Structure formats: C-alpha cells, structure tokens
Amino acid sequence: MPKLYRRAAATELSHLTTLGGPLVVSNLAVVSMGVTDTIVAGRAGEVDLAGLALGSSIWAVCAVTLIGLLAAVSPVVAHLRGARDEPGCARQLQQALWIALIGGLVVVGALLAVPWWSQWIDTEEPVRRVMQQYLLALATGTLPFAMGTALRGYCEGMGRVRPVMRIYLAAAVLNIPLDILMVFGAGPVPAMGGAGCGWATSLVSWSIAAALFWHAGSDPAYHSLKLRLLPPRPHWPTQRHLLAVGLPVCIGAASEVTFFASLTVLLAPYGATIVAAHQIGLSIGSIFYLVALALAQALSIRTAQLLGQNRPKRARFTSAVGVGSGLLYALATGVLLIALRYPFVLAYTANTDIIAVATNLLLLCAAFQLVDVAQAMSWGALRGYRDTRVPMVLQMFSYWLVGLSSAYWLGENLWGVYGYWTGLCIGLGVASILLGLRLRRTSHKAIPAT
C-alpha cells in the first residue's frame, strides 16, 4: 500500500477510535446494568429471576423499537455538523423529541396493558406476576428513556461522545445500589423482589435523561441549541425525514433481535441443557459484538460528517477502512473465542453437560462473529449515507428467509443445535455480502461523475 494511503488509513482509524472508544464504554455500561439486574434478582430467588428474564426480553423489543425510531438523529446531525449547520442540528433534535414523546407514549400504553396480554404467555402464575410488576415499573421510565435516546443521538452526532460515556458509566454505578435497595428493601422502602429491578431501571432512565438534558443545555459546544421542557411546534417535513431514515433501521434491528429470539423458542423442545448452552454462547458472543456495534456507530457518524463536508471520496475510503478494521477485530476475537472457550463457559456454569455443548457452540460463534461484524460495519456506513430502506429489505431477506429457514432445516434434519447455529452463520453471512455490495454501490453513486 503506498505511503499516502497508509497515512490516510491511520488518520481515519484515529478518528474512528476517538469516536468509537467512548461508545464502546457506553454500550458496555448499558450491558452491565442488565448483568446487575440478573445477579441481584437471582439472589432473590428462582421465581424472581424467571419473571425478570421474561420481562426483560419483552422490554428489549420495546427498547430496540424506540432506539430504532430515533436512529436517524446521530447520522443526520453529524451530516449537518460536517456542513457547519449547527442551527440545523438543533432543529433535528427538537423534532426528534416529538418522535420520542409519541413513540414513548405508545410503548407506555403497551406496557400498561400487560395484565391483559400477559395471560397469553404460558408460564407459572408467580412468574407472570413478577413479570407484570417489572414491566409496569418500567412504564414509568419509558418516556425519559426515549427522550434520553434522542439526546444521546444528538450529542454523539455532534461528536461529543466522552460526556455521554461518563453519564452512562455513572448510571451503571448508580444502578447497583438501586437494584439492591429495590429488590431487598431497606427502611421505608419495601422489598419488591425481581420487580424492583424495573423500578431501579426507571430511576436510572430518569437520571440519564436529566443528565443529558443538563449537558446539552449547558455545554458551550451546543451554542445553537436552546433546550426547553417543551420543544417547538412539530415540523412534519423534518420529522418525516427523520422517520424515513429511522423506521427502516427500527425494522431491520427488530428483525435481527427477533431472529435470534426465535432460535431460542425453536430450541426449547431440546431441553434445558441445550437452551442453557445456547444462551451462554449468545451471551458471550454479544459482549464482543457490542464493541463492533460501537465501531459501527462511530463509522456512521464519521461517514456522515465527511459527506456533510462534501468529501464523498474520503467518505468512501473511510467506509472501506471501517469495514476492514471490523474484519480484523472479528478475526482477533474469533481466535480468542476458540482459545479461551473453556474459561469463558466456566464463568457461567459448572454443569459438565452444558459445558460440553457450549464450548462447541463457541467454535461456531467464532465463525458467525466474522460475518456478523462485517454486516454491522457495512450497515453502520450505510446509515452514514442515510441509505436505510434497501438495507432493511436485505436484512429481512437474509435473517428470515435464508437464515431462519436454513437453521430450521439443518437443525431438524441434520445437526440439532449445531445445525441451528450453522443456519445462523448462513443468514448473517448472506447479510454481510448483500450489505457490503450495497455499500459499494451507494458509496460509488455518492461521488459525482467527472
């Protein structure tokens, strides 16, 4: 590679690392809150843990939906900031807050109706009761969660990722004593069991939203932003643009989440050992994937900034560097998963039957990590180009038509749980190829003909 390109690649890697490092920490802080909930609820008893597990899986779908609806904020703001249109950046946030408000109210309505629709879930009554109380508690924190998501997207699009990182780290620390207090009680606070984790999460969501609101309203970097408790009047053209970019991201992310969730349901008849091994494999893989997801977020922001600066050739180069660095990261983590698969699994369980299956699944996890990271990086770059509709269709085709059908056929006819995971690799592999080709086409079209 010529020296000029080595230097340019090093420059872009530096930009991605500067943006991506704090995003990695923020994502891991969010995950640590879920880990804390699980550990504390597990101490309260098996029923509390089971109720929390059911409730958190339902909340995950709600959270991904809200995050997806507001996914356009970060790249759109980054694009405008690259063009030095800071008043335009402020307008995007102000209108995104309306989307957060309306979307949040819809989710609140769904959560408040949990006593009615939870009767369709086939589980023991004590477990259902914990799940209902947990989700009703989360309903009180849904609106600040949605508002905080919009504020976080604005701050990250403006390139202010370190303050966001510090806020989420503080929230992760705050979540620990709140979990213990709400689950086991102390003084005037009654013990609420697993449902207490929902109240702790809601209080943390309020704290994050308040901290982000204060930061965005007081930091001189946002001098064009005039935050009020009530945003300006809704402006439909701006909201329509945000939704045109965000809705496909929402559907694509939800299709991936439900793709993974459906495999757990399909594996349920195979017994507790197989399901436990499957969950351990996904849990370990998701930790490494979160790093790649943060890098994809950074790639989206950097690409949008360059396009806003009217530098499409540099944006295309940055996309290639981002995808390439993601592949190198996936190769490194694949080697790590293979070499340390036994210690990783032993951190979760001492059951020899589960260990035998889970360690084999981590071999397949190393393979799907490669294609999963590749598709995540391509998807991140495409969001920077605000190209989301076609990628959404490609994702749904790859996950549901190719991935799920091949997983089911291979699992039921050939290799059981290993067949399901092979199908997982196939679906993610198809997604990585199709999204990579789409990125190549989109980045080429963005360069004016000369």
Coordinates of C-alpha atoms in Angstrom, one line a residue:
M1 CA 0.0 0.0 0.0
P2 CA 1.5 3.4 -0.9
K3 CA 2.6 5.6 1.9
L4 CA -0.1 8.2 1.3
Y5 CA -2.8 5.6 1.8
R6 CA -1.2 4.2 4.9
R7 CA -1.2 7.6 6.4
A8 CA -4.8 8.3 5.3
A9 CA -5.9 4.9 6.8
A10 CA -4.1 5.7 10.1
T11 CA -5.8 9.1 10.2
E12 CA -9.3 7.6 9.7
L13 CA -8.6 4.8 12.2
S14 CA -7.6 7.5 14.7
H15 CA -11.0 9.3 14.0
L16 CA -12.9 6.0 14.4
T17 CA -11.0 5.1 17.6
T18 CA -11.6 8.6 19.1
L19 CA -15.4 8.3 18.4
G20 CA -15.7 4.5 19.0
G21 CA -13.8 4.2 22.3
P22 CA -16.3 6.1 24.4
L23 CA -19.1 4.5 22.5
V24 CA -17.7 1.0 23.4
V25 CA -17.6 2.0 27.1
S26 CA -21.2 3.4 26.9
N27 CA -22.5 0.2 25.4
L28 CA -20.7 -1.9 27.9
A29 CA -22.1 0.2 30.7
V30 CA -25.7 -0.4 29.4
V31 CA -25.0 -4.2 29.3
S32 CA -23.6 -4.1 32.8
M33 CA -26.9 -2.8 34.1
G34 CA -28.7 -5.9 32.7
V35 CA -26.0 -8.1 34.3
T36 CA -26.5 -6.4 37.6
D37 CA -30.3 -6.9 37.4
T38 CA -29.8 -10.6 36.7
I39 CA -27.4 -11.2 39.5
V40 CA -29.4 -9.3 42.1
A41 CA -32.8 -10.8 41.0
G42 CA -31.1 -14.3 41.1
R43 CA -30.3 -13.7 44.8
A44 CA -33.9 -13.0 45.4
G45 CA -35.0 -16.4 44.2
E46 CA -35.8 -18.6 41.1
V47 CA -39.3 -17.1 40.6
D48 CA -37.9 -13.5 40.6
L49 CA -35.2 -14.4 38.2
A50 CA -37.6 -16.1 35.8
G51 CA -40.0 -13.2 35.9
L52 CA -37.2 -10.8 35.3
A53 CA -36.0 -12.9 32.3
L54 CA -39.4 -12.9 30.7
G55 CA -39.9 -9.2 31.4
S56 CA -36.5 -8.1 30.2
S57 CA -36.9 -10.0 26.9
I58 CA -40.2 -8.1 26.3
W59 CA -38.6 -4.8 27.3
A60 CA -35.7 -5.5 24.9
V61 CA -38.1 -5.4 22.0
C62 CA -39.6 -2.2 23.2
A63 CA -36.2 -0.6 23.8
V64 CA -34.9 -1.6 20.3
T65 CA -38.1 -0.2 18.7
L66 CA -37.6 3.2 20.4
I67 CA -33.8 3.2 19.6
G68 CA -34.5 2.3 16.0
L69 CA -37.1 5.1 15.6
L70 CA -34.5 7.6 16.8
A71 CA -31.6 6.0 15.0
A72 CA -31.5 8.8 12.3
V73 CA -30.7 11.5 14.8
S74 CA -27.0 10.7 15.1
P75 CA -26.1 10.4 11.3
V76 CA -28.4 13.3 10.3
V77 CA -26.9 15.6 13.0
A78 CA -23.4 14.5 12.1
H79 CA -24.0 15.3 8.4
L80 CA -25.3 18.8 9.2
R81 CA -22.4 19.4 11.6
G82 CA -20.0 18.4 8.8
A83 CA -21.7 21.2 6.8
R84 CA -21.3 23.5 9.8
D85 CA -25.1 23.9 10.0
E86 CA -25.4 23.9 13.8
P87 CA -28.9 25.5 13.9
G88 CA -30.0 22.7 11.6
C89 CA -28.6 20.2 14.1
A90 CA -30.6 21.8 16.9
R91 CA -33.8 21.6 14.8
Q92 CA -33.3 17.9 14.3
L93 CA -33.1 17.3 18.0
Q94 CA -36.1 19.5 18.7
Q95 CA -38.2 17.5 16.2
A96 CA -36.7 14.1 17.3
L97 CA -38.0 14.9 20.8
W98 CA -41.6 14.8 19.4
I99 CA -40.9 11.4 17.9
A100 CA -39.5 10.2 21.2
L101 CA -42.6 11.5 23.0
I102 CA -45.1 9.9 20.7
G103 CA -43.2 6.6 20.4
G104 CA -42.7 6.5 24.1
L105 CA -46.4 7.0 24.8
V106 CA -47.3 4.1 22.5
V107 CA -44.8 1.8 24.4
V108 CA -46.2 3.1 27.7
G109 CA -49.7 2.1 26.6
A110 CA -48.5 -1.4 25.6
L111 CA -46.7 -1.9 29.0
L112 CA -49.7 -0.7 31.0
A113 CA -51.8 -3.3 29.2
V114 CA -49.5 -6.1 30.4
P115 CA -52.1 -7.5 32.9
W116 CA -54.3 -8.3 29.9
W117 CA -51.9 -9.6 27.2
S118 CA -49.6 -11.4 29.6
Q119 CA -52.3 -14.0 30.1
W120 CA -51.3 -15.4 26.7
I121 CA -47.8 -16.3 28.0
D122 CA -47.6 -19.9 29.1
T123 CA -45.9 -19.7 32.5
E124 CA -46.5 -20.2 36.2
E125 CA -48.7 -17.5 37.9
P126 CA -46.0 -16.3 40.4
V127 CA -43.6 -15.8 37.5
R128 CA -46.2 -14.0 35.5
R129 CA -46.9 -11.7 38.5
V130 CA -43.2 -10.7 38.8
M131 CA -43.1 -10.1 35.0
Q132 CA -46.2 -7.9 35.2
Q133 CA -44.9 -5.8 38.1
Y134 CA -41.5 -5.4 36.4
L135 CA -43.0 -4.1 33.1
L136 CA -45.4 -1.8 34.9
A137 CA -42.5 -0.3 36.8
L138 CA -40.6 0.2 33.5
A139 CA -43.6 2.0 32.1
T140 CA -42.8 4.9 34.5
G141 CA -39.3 5.2 32.9
T142 CA -40.2 4.7 29.2
L143 CA -40.6 8.4 28.3
P144 CA -37.3 9.5 29.8
F145 CA -35.7 6.5 28.1
A146 CA -37.0 7.7 24.8
M147 CA -36.0 11.3 25.4
G148 CA -32.6 10.3 26.6
T149 CA -32.1 8.2 23.4
A150 CA -32.8 11.3 21.3
L151 CA -30.5 13.5 23.4
R152 CA -27.7 10.8 23.2
G153 CA -28.0 10.7 19.4
Y154 CA -27.7 14.4 19.1
C155 CA -24.6 14.6 21.4
E156 CA -22.9 11.7 19.6
G157 CA -23.8 13.3 16.2
M158 CA -22.1 16.5 17.4
G159 CA -19.0 14.4 18.2
R160 CA -19.4 14.8 22.0
V161 CA -19.1 11.2 22.9
R162 CA -17.0 11.4 26.0
P163 CA -19.6 13.3 28.1
V164 CA -22.1 10.7 27.1
M165 CA -19.7 7.9 28.1
R166 CA -19.3 9.5 31.6
I167 CA -23.0 9.8 32.1
Y168 CA -23.7 6.2 31.2
L169 CA -20.8 5.0 33.4
A170 CA -22.2 6.9 36.3
A171 CA -25.7 5.4 35.6
A172 CA -24.2 1.9 35.6
V173 CA -22.7 2.6 39.1
L174 CA -26.0 4.1 40.3
N175 CA -27.9 1.1 39.2
I176 CA -26.1 -1.3 41.6
P177 CA -27.3 0.2 44.9
L178 CA -30.7 1.0 43.4
D179 CA -31.1 -2.7 42.4
I180 CA -30.2 -3.9 45.9
L181 CA -32.4 -1.3 47.6
M182 CA -35.5 -2.0 45.4
V183 CA -35.1 -5.8 45.3
F184 CA -34.4 -6.4 49.0
G185 CA -35.8 -3.2 50.6
A186 CA -34.4 -1.1 53.4
G187 CA -36.1 1.3 55.9
P188 CA -39.3 2.7 54.4
V189 CA -38.6 1.0 51.0
P190 CA -40.3 -2.4 50.9
A191 CA -38.7 -5.5 49.3
M192 CA -40.1 -5.8 45.8
G193 CA -38.1 -8.8 44.5
G194 CA -37.4 -9.0 40.8
A195 CA -39.9 -6.3 40.1
G196 CA -37.7 -3.9 42.0
C197 CA -35.2 -4.1 39.1
G198 CA -37.8 -2.4 37.0
W199 CA -38.1 0.5 39.4
A200 CA -34.3 0.8 39.6
T201 CA -34.1 0.9 35.8
S202 CA -36.8 3.5 35.6
L203 CA -35.0 5.7 38.2
V204 CA -31.7 5.3 36.2
S205 CA -33.5 6.3 33.0
W206 CA -34.8 9.5 34.6
S207 CA -31.3 10.2 35.8
I208 CA -29.7 9.7 32.4
A209 CA -32.3 11.9 30.7
A210 CA -31.8 14.6 33.3
A211 CA -28.0 14.5 33.0
L212 CA -28.1 14.5 29.1
F213 CA -30.7 17.4 29.2
W214 CA -28.4 19.4 31.5
H215 CA -25.3 18.6 29.5
A216 CA -26.9 19.6 26.2
G217 CA -28.4 22.7 27.7
S218 CA -25.2 24.0 29.4
D219 CA -22.2 22.8 27.2
P220 CA -20.9 25.7 25.1
A221 CA -20.3 23.2 22.2
Y222 CA -24.1 23.3 21.6
H223 CA -24.4 27.1 21.5
S224 CA -27.1 27.0 18.8
L225 CA -29.3 24.7 20.9
K226 CA -32.0 26.3 23.0
L227 CA -33.5 23.5 25.1
R228 CA -36.8 23.9 26.8
L229 CA -39.0 21.4 28.6
L230 CA -41.5 21.6 25.7
P231 CA -39.9 21.5 22.2
P232 CA -41.1 23.9 19.5
R233 CA -44.1 23.1 17.4
P234 CA -43.9 19.9 15.4
H235 CA -42.5 20.3 11.9
W236 CA -43.7 17.4 9.8
P237 CA -41.1 17.7 6.9
T238 CA -38.2 17.4 9.4
Q239 CA -39.9 14.5 11.3
R240 CA -40.8 12.8 8.0
H241 CA -37.1 12.9 7.0
L242 CA -36.0 11.5 10.4
L243 CA -38.6 8.7 10.2
A244 CA -37.7 7.9 6.6
V245 CA -34.2 7.1 7.8
G246 CA -35.1 5.8 11.2
L247 CA -38.0 3.5 10.6
P248 CA -36.1 1.1 8.3
V249 CA -33.3 1.0 10.9
C250 CA -36.0 0.2 13.5
I251 CA -37.5 -2.6 11.4
G252 CA -34.0 -4.0 10.5
A253 CA -32.8 -4.0 14.1
A254 CA -36.1 -5.6 15.3
S255 CA -35.8 -8.3 12.6
E256 CA -32.3 -9.2 13.9
V257 CA -33.4 -9.2 17.5
T258 CA -36.5 -11.4 16.8
F259 CA -34.3 -13.7 14.5
F260 CA -32.1 -14.5 17.5
A261 CA -35.0 -14.8 19.9
S262 CA -36.9 -17.2 17.6
L263 CA -34.0 -19.6 17.7
T264 CA -34.3 -19.8 21.5
V265 CA -38.0 -20.6 21.1
L266 CA -37.3 -23.3 18.4
L267 CA -34.6 -24.9 20.7
A268 CA -36.9 -25.0 23.7
P269 CA -38.1 -28.6 23.0
Y270 CA -34.5 -29.8 23.0
G271 CA -34.4 -29.4 26.8
A272 CA -32.9 -27.1 29.5
T273 CA -29.2 -28.2 28.8
I274 CA -29.4 -27.2 25.1
V275 CA -31.2 -24.0 25.8
A276 CA -28.8 -23.0 28.6
A277 CA -25.8 -23.7 26.4
H278 CA -27.4 -21.7 23.6
Q279 CA -28.0 -18.8 25.9
I280 CA -24.4 -18.9 27.2
G281 CA -23.0 -18.9 23.7
L282 CA -25.1 -15.9 22.6
S283 CA -24.3 -14.1 25.8
I284 CA -20.5 -14.4 25.3
G285 CA -20.8 -13.6 21.6
S286 CA -22.9 -10.5 22.3
I287 CA -20.2 -9.0 24.6
F288 CA -17.7 -9.0 21.7
Y289 CA -20.4 -7.8 19.3
L290 CA -21.1 -4.7 21.4
V291 CA -17.6 -3.5 20.6
A292 CA -18.2 -3.9 16.9
L293 CA -21.6 -2.2 17.2
A294 CA -19.9 0.8 18.8
L295 CA -17.3 0.9 16.0
A296 CA -20.3 0.8 13.5
Q297 CA -21.9 3.7 15.3
A298 CA -18.6 5.6 15.0
L299 CA -18.3 4.7 11.3
S300 CA -21.8 6.0 10.7
I301 CA -21.0 9.4 12.4
R302 CA -17.6 9.8 10.7
T303 CA -19.1 8.9 7.2
A304 CA -22.0 11.4 7.7
Q305 CA -19.6 14.1 8.8
L306 CA -17.4 13.7 5.6
L307 CA -20.5 13.7 3.4
G308 CA -21.7 16.9 5.1
Q309 CA -18.2 18.4 4.3
N310 CA -18.9 17.4 0.6
R311 CA -16.0 14.9 0.6
P312 CA -17.6 11.7 -0.8
K313 CA -14.3 10.1 -1.9
R314 CA -13.0 10.4 1.6
A315 CA -16.3 9.0 2.9
R316 CA -15.9 6.0 0.6
F317 CA -12.3 5.5 1.8
T318 CA -13.4 5.8 5.4
S319 CA -16.1 3.2 4.9
A320 CA -13.6 0.7 3.4
V321 CA -11.2 1.4 6.3
G322 CA -14.0 0.9 8.8
V323 CA -15.2 -2.4 7.4
G324 CA -11.6 -3.7 7.0
S325 CA -10.8 -2.8 10.7
G326 CA -14.0 -4.5 11.8
L327 CA -13.0 -7.7 10.0
L328 CA -9.6 -7.6 11.7
Y329 CA -11.3 -7.2 15.0
A330 CA -13.6 -10.1 14.3
L331 CA -10.6 -12.3 13.3
A332 CA -8.9 -11.4 16.6
T333 CA -12.0 -12.1 18.7
G334 CA -12.5 -15.4 16.8
V335 CA -9.1 -16.6 17.8
L336 CA -9.8 -15.5 21.4
L337 CA -13.1 -17.4 21.5
I338 CA -11.5 -20.6 20.2
A339 CA -8.5 -20.4 22.5
L340 CA -10.4 -19.4 25.7
R341 CA -13.8 -21.1 25.1
Y342 CA -13.5 -23.3 28.3
P343 CA -12.7 -20.4 30.7
F344 CA -15.4 -18.3 29.2
V345 CA -18.1 -21.0 29.7
L346 CA -16.8 -22.0 33.1
A347 CA -17.6 -18.4 34.2
Y348 CA -21.3 -19.1 33.6
T349 CA -21.7 -22.7 34.8
A350 CA -20.0 -25.8 36.3
N351 CA -22.5 -28.2 34.7
T352 CA -20.4 -30.6 32.5
D353 CA -23.2 -31.3 30.0
I354 CA -23.8 -27.6 29.4
I355 CA -20.0 -27.0 29.2
A356 CA -19.6 -29.7 26.5
V357 CA -22.3 -28.2 24.3
A358 CA -21.5 -24.5 24.9
T359 CA -17.8 -24.9 24.2
N360 CA -18.6 -26.4 20.8
L361 CA -21.1 -23.6 20.1
L362 CA -18.3 -21.1 20.7
L363 CA -16.4 -22.6 17.8
L364 CA -19.4 -21.7 15.6
C365 CA -19.6 -18.3 17.5
A366 CA -16.1 -17.5 16.2
A367 CA -17.3 -18.1 12.7
F368 CA -20.5 -16.1 12.9
Q369 CA -18.7 -13.3 14.7
L370 CA -16.8 -12.6 11.5
V371 CA -19.8 -12.2 9.3
D372 CA -21.9 -10.5 12.0
V373 CA -19.3 -7.8 12.5
A374 CA -18.9 -7.4 8.7
Q375 CA -22.6 -6.8 8.2
A376 CA -22.8 -4.5 11.3
M377 CA -19.9 -2.3 9.9
S378 CA -21.5 -2.1 6.4
W379 CA -24.9 -1.3 8.0
G380 CA -23.2 1.5 10.1
A381 CA -21.6 3.0 7.0
L382 CA -24.9 2.9 5.1
R383 CA -26.6 4.8 7.9
G384 CA -24.0 7.5 7.4
Y385 CA -25.1 7.7 3.8
R386 CA -28.7 7.8 5.0
D387 CA -29.4 4.7 2.9
T388 CA -31.6 2.5 5.1
R389 CA -34.6 1.3 3.1
V390 CA -32.9 -1.2 0.8
P391 CA -30.6 -2.4 3.6
M392 CA -33.7 -3.1 5.7
V393 CA -35.1 -5.4 2.9
L394 CA -31.8 -7.1 2.6
Q395 CA -31.6 -7.8 6.3
M396 CA -35.1 -9.2 6.5
F397 CA -34.4 -11.4 3.5
S398 CA -31.1 -12.6 5.0
Y399 CA -32.4 -13.2 8.5
W400 CA -35.9 -14.6 8.0
L401 CA -35.9 -16.2 4.6
V402 CA -32.4 -17.5 4.3
G403 CA -31.2 -17.7 7.9
L404 CA -34.2 -19.0 9.8
S405 CA -35.2 -21.5 7.1
S406 CA -31.7 -22.9 6.7
A407 CA -31.3 -23.0 10.6
Y408 CA -34.6 -24.9 11.0
W409 CA -33.8 -27.4 8.2
L410 CA -30.3 -28.1 9.3
G411 CA -31.3 -28.3 12.9
E412 CA -34.3 -30.6 12.5
N413 CA -32.8 -32.8 9.8
L414 CA -29.0 -33.0 10.5
W415 CA -27.2 -31.5 13.5
G416 CA -29.6 -30.3 16.1
V417 CA -28.5 -27.2 18.0
Y418 CA -25.3 -27.1 15.8
G419 CA -27.5 -27.1 12.7
Y420 CA -29.4 -24.1 14.1
W421 CA -26.2 -22.2 14.7
T422 CA -24.9 -23.1 11.2
G423 CA -28.1 -21.6 9.8
L424 CA -27.3 -18.5 12.0
C425 CA -23.9 -18.2 10.3
I426 CA -25.5 -18.6 6.8
G427 CA -28.1 -15.9 7.4
L428 CA -25.5 -13.4 8.8
G429 CA -23.1 -14.4 6.0
V430 CA -25.7 -13.6 3.3
A431 CA -26.5 -10.3 5.1
S432 CA -22.8 -9.3 5.2
I433 CA -22.3 -10.0 1.5
L434 CA -25.5 -8.2 0.4
L435 CA -24.9 -5.1 2.7
G436 CA -21.3 -5.0 1.5
L437 CA -22.4 -4.9 -2.1
R438 CA -25.0 -2.3 -1.3
L439 CA -22.3 -0.1 0.5
R440 CA -20.1 -0.4 -2.6
R441 CA -22.9 0.8 -4.9
T442 CA -24.1 3.6 -2.6
S443 CA -20.6 5.0 -1.9
H444 CA -19.8 4.9 -5.7
K445 CA -23.1 6.7 -6.5
A446 CA -22.3 9.5 -4.0
I447 CA -19.2 10.5 -5.9
P448 CA -20.1 13.0 -8.7
A449 CA -19.1 11.9 -12.2
T450 CA -16.1 13.8 -13.6

